[in-house]
Amino acid sequence: MIVDLKKWLRGTWQINREIRDLEHQVVGHFEGLLTFTDDEFNNLAAHEEGETTFGAHHGLATSNLIYHFPSLSVAKVLFHDRRYFHDLDLRLGFWKVEHHCGSDRYVGRFTVQSERRLDIDWSIKGPNKKLEIKTVLMRILDKSC
């Protein structure tokens, strides 16, 4: 489905995210923007910014990742400090990843719904957490063209 992953991701996406803490029965939401821009190393810098509501907390939240492209169709997703997070390959329209952080296990599923929509689901389990995070990314079309 997605052959040129870098080209497909580049730009701005609207984020709508639901966060469920199954351990404590708390539901939260995040709404904001995710912007993919070229950096000086020929990667895409992913900057996420928006408003989070989770239990009694409400405030601004940000996140930064780096997408490095060893090939046209595959990205190595890195944390902002360049530690490896996971690979991403959407040629088939679907990708599943697993990441371990200490005793926590993160399982992610990426599903291309259309040229303008990407769904991302994370299941996070560990000794002190049990979370489900569902994200819908919708591309914001550039109206200047």
PDB file of C-alpha atoms in Angstrom:
ATOM      1  CA  MET A   1       0.000   0.000   0.000  1.00  0.00           C
ATOM      2  CA  ILE A   2       2.540   2.613   1.121  1.00  0.00           C
ATOM      3  CA  VAL A   3       5.758   2.316  -0.893  1.00  0.00           C
ATOM      4  CA  ASP A   4       7.400   5.695  -0.236  1.00  0.00           C
ATOM      5  CA  LEU A   5       6.853   5.888   3.522  1.00  0.00           C
ATOM      6  CA  LYS A   6       8.762   9.124   4.058  1.00  0.00           C
ATOM      7  CA  LYS A   7       6.787  10.955   1.384  1.00  0.00           C
ATOM      8  CA  TRP A   8       3.509   9.574   2.737  1.00  0.00           C
ATOM      9  CA  LEU A   9       4.187  10.611   6.346  1.00  0.00           C
ATOM     10  CA  ARG A  10       5.615  14.090   5.604  1.00  0.00           C
ATOM     11  CA  GLY A  11       3.227  16.884   6.565  1.00  0.00           C
ATOM     12  CA  THR A  12       0.709  17.556   9.307  1.00  0.00           C
ATOM     13  CA  TRP A  13      -1.771  15.112  10.824  1.00  0.00           C
ATOM     14  CA  GLN A  14      -4.679  15.691  13.210  1.00  0.00           C
ATOM     15  CA  ILE A  15      -4.434  13.418  16.280  1.00  0.00           C
ATOM     16  CA  ASN A  16      -7.407  11.997  18.154  1.00  0.00           C
ATOM     17  CA  ARG A  17      -6.316   9.595  20.897  1.00  0.00           C
ATOM     18  CA  GLU A  18      -8.115   7.640  23.602  1.00  0.00           C
ATOM     19  CA  ILE A  19      -6.089   6.375  26.568  1.00  0.00           C
ATOM     20  CA  ARG A  20      -7.565   3.661  28.793  1.00  0.00           C
ATOM     21  CA  ASP A  21      -5.955   2.715  32.086  1.00  0.00           C
ATOM     22  CA  LEU A  22      -7.537  -0.701  32.622  1.00  0.00           C
ATOM     23  CA  GLU A  23      -5.847  -1.126  36.004  1.00  0.00           C
ATOM     24  CA  HIS A  24      -7.359   2.033  37.528  1.00  0.00           C
ATOM     25  CA  GLN A  25     -10.469   2.366  35.320  1.00  0.00           C
ATOM     26  CA  VAL A  26      -9.499   5.814  34.011  1.00  0.00           C
ATOM     27  CA  VAL A  27     -10.156   7.046  30.465  1.00  0.00           C
ATOM     28  CA  GLY A  28      -8.273   9.951  28.960  1.00  0.00           C
ATOM     29  CA  HIS A  29      -8.079  11.807  25.663  1.00  0.00           C
ATOM     30  CA  PHE A  30      -5.481  13.641  23.636  1.00  0.00           C
ATOM     31  CA  GLU A  31      -6.198  15.963  20.718  1.00  0.00           C
ATOM     32  CA  GLY A  32      -3.561  17.798  18.772  1.00  0.00           C
ATOM     33  CA  LEU A  33      -1.252  17.826  15.776  1.00  0.00           C
ATOM     34  CA  LEU A  34       1.577  15.588  14.612  1.00  0.00           C
ATOM     35  CA  THR A  35       3.989  17.238  12.180  1.00  0.00           C
ATOM     36  CA  PHE A  36       6.607  15.333  10.185  1.00  0.00           C
ATOM     37  CA  THR A  37       9.369  17.600   8.852  1.00  0.00           C
ATOM     38  CA  ASP A  38      12.744  16.919   7.247  1.00  0.00           C
ATOM     39  CA  ASP A  39      15.714  17.299   9.581  1.00  0.00           C
ATOM     40  CA  GLU A  40      19.379  18.013   8.782  1.00  0.00           C
ATOM     41  CA  PHE A  41      20.212  14.271   8.675  1.00  0.00           C
ATOM     42  CA  ASN A  42      17.656  13.357   5.966  1.00  0.00           C
ATOM     43  CA  ASN A  43      15.292  11.902   8.578  1.00  0.00           C
ATOM     44  CA  LEU A  44      11.784  12.964   9.460  1.00  0.00           C
ATOM     45  CA  ALA A  45      11.406  14.708  12.801  1.00  0.00           C
ATOM     46  CA  ALA A  46       8.004  13.878  14.293  1.00  0.00           C
ATOM     47  CA  HIS A  47       6.678  16.511  16.702  1.00  0.00           C
ATOM     48  CA  GLU A  48       3.401  15.897  18.510  1.00  0.00           C
ATOM     49  CA  GLU A  49       1.665  18.626  20.487  1.00  0.00           C
ATOM     50  CA  GLY A  50      -1.797  18.937  21.950  1.00  0.00           C
ATOM     51  CA  GLU A  51      -4.100  18.868  24.951  1.00  0.00           C
ATOM     52  CA  THR A  52      -4.398  15.851  27.237  1.00  0.00           C
ATOM     53  CA  THR A  53      -7.150  15.091  29.696  1.00  0.00           C
ATOM     54  CA  PHE A  54      -6.504  12.086  31.915  1.00  0.00           C
ATOM     55  CA  GLY A  55      -8.368  11.737  35.187  1.00  0.00           C
ATOM     56  CA  ALA A  56      -7.951  15.028  37.062  1.00  0.00           C
ATOM     57  CA  HIS A  57      -5.046  16.105  34.843  1.00  0.00           C
ATOM     58  CA  HIS A  58      -5.584  18.495  31.950  1.00  0.00           C
ATOM     59  CA  GLY A  59      -2.729  20.154  30.119  1.00  0.00           C
ATOM     60  CA  LEU A  60      -0.345  20.460  27.217  1.00  0.00           C
ATOM     61  CA  ALA A  61       1.534  17.354  26.114  1.00  0.00           C
ATOM     62  CA  THR A  62       4.359  17.032  23.588  1.00  0.00           C
ATOM     63  CA  SER A  63       6.379  14.186  22.146  1.00  0.00           C
ATOM     64  CA  ASN A  64       9.292  13.989  19.699  1.00  0.00           C
ATOM     65  CA  LEU A  65      10.466  10.998  17.674  1.00  0.00           C
ATOM     66  CA  ILE A  66      12.901  10.561  14.786  1.00  0.00           C
ATOM     67  CA  TYR A  67      12.066   8.477  11.708  1.00  0.00           C
ATOM     68  CA  HIS A  68      15.252   7.243  10.001  1.00  0.00           C
ATOM     69  CA  PHE A  69      14.848   5.680   6.531  1.00  0.00           C
ATOM     70  CA  PRO A  70      17.365   2.944   5.651  1.00  0.00           C
ATOM     71  CA  SER A  71      15.158   2.222   2.608  1.00  0.00           C
ATOM     72  CA  LEU A  72      12.241   3.781   0.733  1.00  0.00           C
ATOM     73  CA  SER A  73       9.584   1.697   2.505  1.00  0.00           C
ATOM     74  CA  VAL A  74      10.998   1.170   6.002  1.00  0.00           C
ATOM     75  CA  ALA A  75      11.563   3.567   8.890  1.00  0.00           C
ATOM     76  CA  LYS A  76      13.506   2.967  12.056  1.00  0.00           C
ATOM     77  CA  VAL A  77      11.646   4.922  14.720  1.00  0.00           C
ATOM     78  CA  LEU A  78      13.926   6.413  17.360  1.00  0.00           C
ATOM     79  CA  PHE A  79      13.296   8.274  20.587  1.00  0.00           C
ATOM     80  CA  HIS A  80      14.445  11.930  20.624  1.00  0.00           C
ATOM     81  CA  ASP A  81      17.773  10.806  22.184  1.00  0.00           C
ATOM     82  CA  ARG A  82      18.237   8.379  19.227  1.00  0.00           C
ATOM     83  CA  ARG A  83      17.543   5.172  21.181  1.00  0.00           C
ATOM     84  CA  TYR A  84      15.787   2.570  19.013  1.00  0.00           C
ATOM     85  CA  PHE A  85      12.017   2.213  19.477  1.00  0.00           C
ATOM     86  CA  HIS A  86      10.683   0.087  16.578  1.00  0.00           C
ATOM     87  CA  ASP A  87      10.607  -0.407  12.803  1.00  0.00           C
ATOM     88  CA  LEU A  88       7.700   0.692  10.607  1.00  0.00           C
ATOM     89  CA  ASP A  89       6.834  -0.823   7.216  1.00  0.00           C
ATOM     90  CA  LEU A  90       3.389  -0.088   5.770  1.00  0.00           C
ATOM     91  CA  ARG A  91       3.803  -1.674   2.313  1.00  0.00           C
ATOM     92  CA  LEU A  92       1.032  -4.159   3.176  1.00  0.00           C
ATOM     93  CA  GLY A  93      -1.077  -1.527   4.922  1.00  0.00           C
ATOM     94  CA  PHE A  94      -0.505  -3.116   8.331  1.00  0.00           C
ATOM     95  CA  TRP A  95       2.412  -3.430  10.740  1.00  0.00           C
ATOM     96  CA  LYS A  96       2.812  -4.935  14.197  1.00  0.00           C
ATOM     97  CA  VAL A  97       5.635  -4.071  16.598  1.00  0.00           C
ATOM     98  CA  GLU A  98       6.776  -5.105  20.038  1.00  0.00           C
ATOM     99  CA  HIS A  99       8.964  -3.063  22.365  1.00  0.00           C
ATOM    100  CA  HIS A 100      10.205  -3.895  25.855  1.00  0.00           C
ATOM    101  CA  CYS A 101      11.038  -1.203  28.388  1.00  0.00           C
ATOM    102  CA  GLY A 102      12.203  -2.798  31.615  1.00  0.00           C
ATOM    103  CA  SER A 103       9.455  -5.215  32.607  1.00  0.00           C
ATOM    104  CA  ASP A 104       6.826  -3.395  30.505  1.00  0.00           C
ATOM    105  CA  ARG A 105       5.754  -4.826  27.142  1.00  0.00           C
ATOM    106  CA  TYR A 106       4.434  -2.548  24.401  1.00  0.00           C
ATOM    107  CA  VAL A 107       2.593  -4.111  21.454  1.00  0.00           C
ATOM    108  CA  GLY A 108       1.679  -1.726  18.649  1.00  0.00           C
ATOM    109  CA  ARG A 109      -0.498  -2.175  15.566  1.00  0.00           C
ATOM    110  CA  PHE A 110      -0.424   0.298  12.674  1.00  0.00           C
ATOM    111  CA  THR A 111      -3.237   0.102  10.104  1.00  0.00           C
ATOM    112  CA  VAL A 112      -3.561   2.259   6.981  1.00  0.00           C
ATOM    113  CA  GLN A 113      -7.278   2.973   6.574  1.00  0.00           C
ATOM    114  CA  SER A 114      -6.879   5.304   3.579  1.00  0.00           C
ATOM    115  CA  GLU A 115      -4.414   7.733   1.986  1.00  0.00           C
ATOM    116  CA  ARG A 116      -5.451  10.217   4.679  1.00  0.00           C
ATOM    117  CA  ARG A 117      -5.919   7.980   7.741  1.00  0.00           C
ATOM    118  CA  LEU A 118      -3.601   5.878   9.908  1.00  0.00           C
ATOM    119  CA  ASP A 119      -4.833   4.024  13.013  1.00  0.00           C
ATOM    120  CA  ILE A 120      -2.325   3.170  15.751  1.00  0.00           C
ATOM    121  CA  ASP A 121      -3.214   0.894  18.671  1.00  0.00           C
ATOM    122  CA  TRP A 122      -0.896   0.219  21.614  1.00  0.00           C
ATOM    123  CA  SER A 123      -1.365  -2.346  24.352  1.00  0.00           C
ATOM    124  CA  ILE A 124       0.991  -1.749  27.284  1.00  0.00           C
ATOM    125  CA  LYS A 125       1.344  -4.266  30.086  1.00  0.00           C
ATOM    126  CA  GLY A 126       3.676  -4.400  33.031  1.00  0.00           C
ATOM    127  CA  PRO A 127       3.727  -5.069  36.749  1.00  0.00           C
ATOM    128  CA  ASN A 128       2.195  -1.664  37.518  1.00  0.00           C
ATOM    129  CA  LYS A 129       0.323  -0.804  34.337  1.00  0.00           C
ATOM    130  CA  LYS A 130      -2.253  -2.060  31.895  1.00  0.00           C
ATOM    131  CA  LEU A 131      -3.049   0.505  29.209  1.00  0.00           C
ATOM    132  CA  GLU A 132      -4.756   0.572  25.837  1.00  0.00           C
ATOM    133  CA  ILE A 133      -4.086   3.561  23.600  1.00  0.00           C
ATOM    134  CA  LYS A 134      -6.018   4.062  20.367  1.00  0.00           C
ATOM    135  CA  THR A 135      -4.916   6.819  18.012  1.00  0.00           C
ATOM    136  CA  VAL A 136      -6.473   8.013  14.765  1.00  0.00           C
ATOM    137  CA  LEU A 137      -4.254  10.192  12.564  1.00  0.00           C
ATOM    138  CA  MET A 138      -5.986  12.170   9.811  1.00  0.00           C
ATOM    139  CA  ARG A 139      -3.857  14.008   7.271  1.00  0.00           C
ATOM    140  CA  ILE A 140      -4.481  17.736   7.077  1.00  0.00           C
ATOM    141  CA  LEU A 141      -4.562  18.592   3.395  1.00  0.00           C
ATOM    142  CA  ASP A 142      -2.355  21.423   2.158  1.00  0.00           C
ATOM    143  CA  LYS A 143      -4.765  23.976   0.700  1.00  0.00           C
ATOM    144  CA  SER A 144      -2.003  26.036  -0.924  1.00  0.00           C
ATOM    145  CA  CYS A 145      -1.790  23.716  -3.940  1.00  0.00           C
TER     146      CYS A 145
END
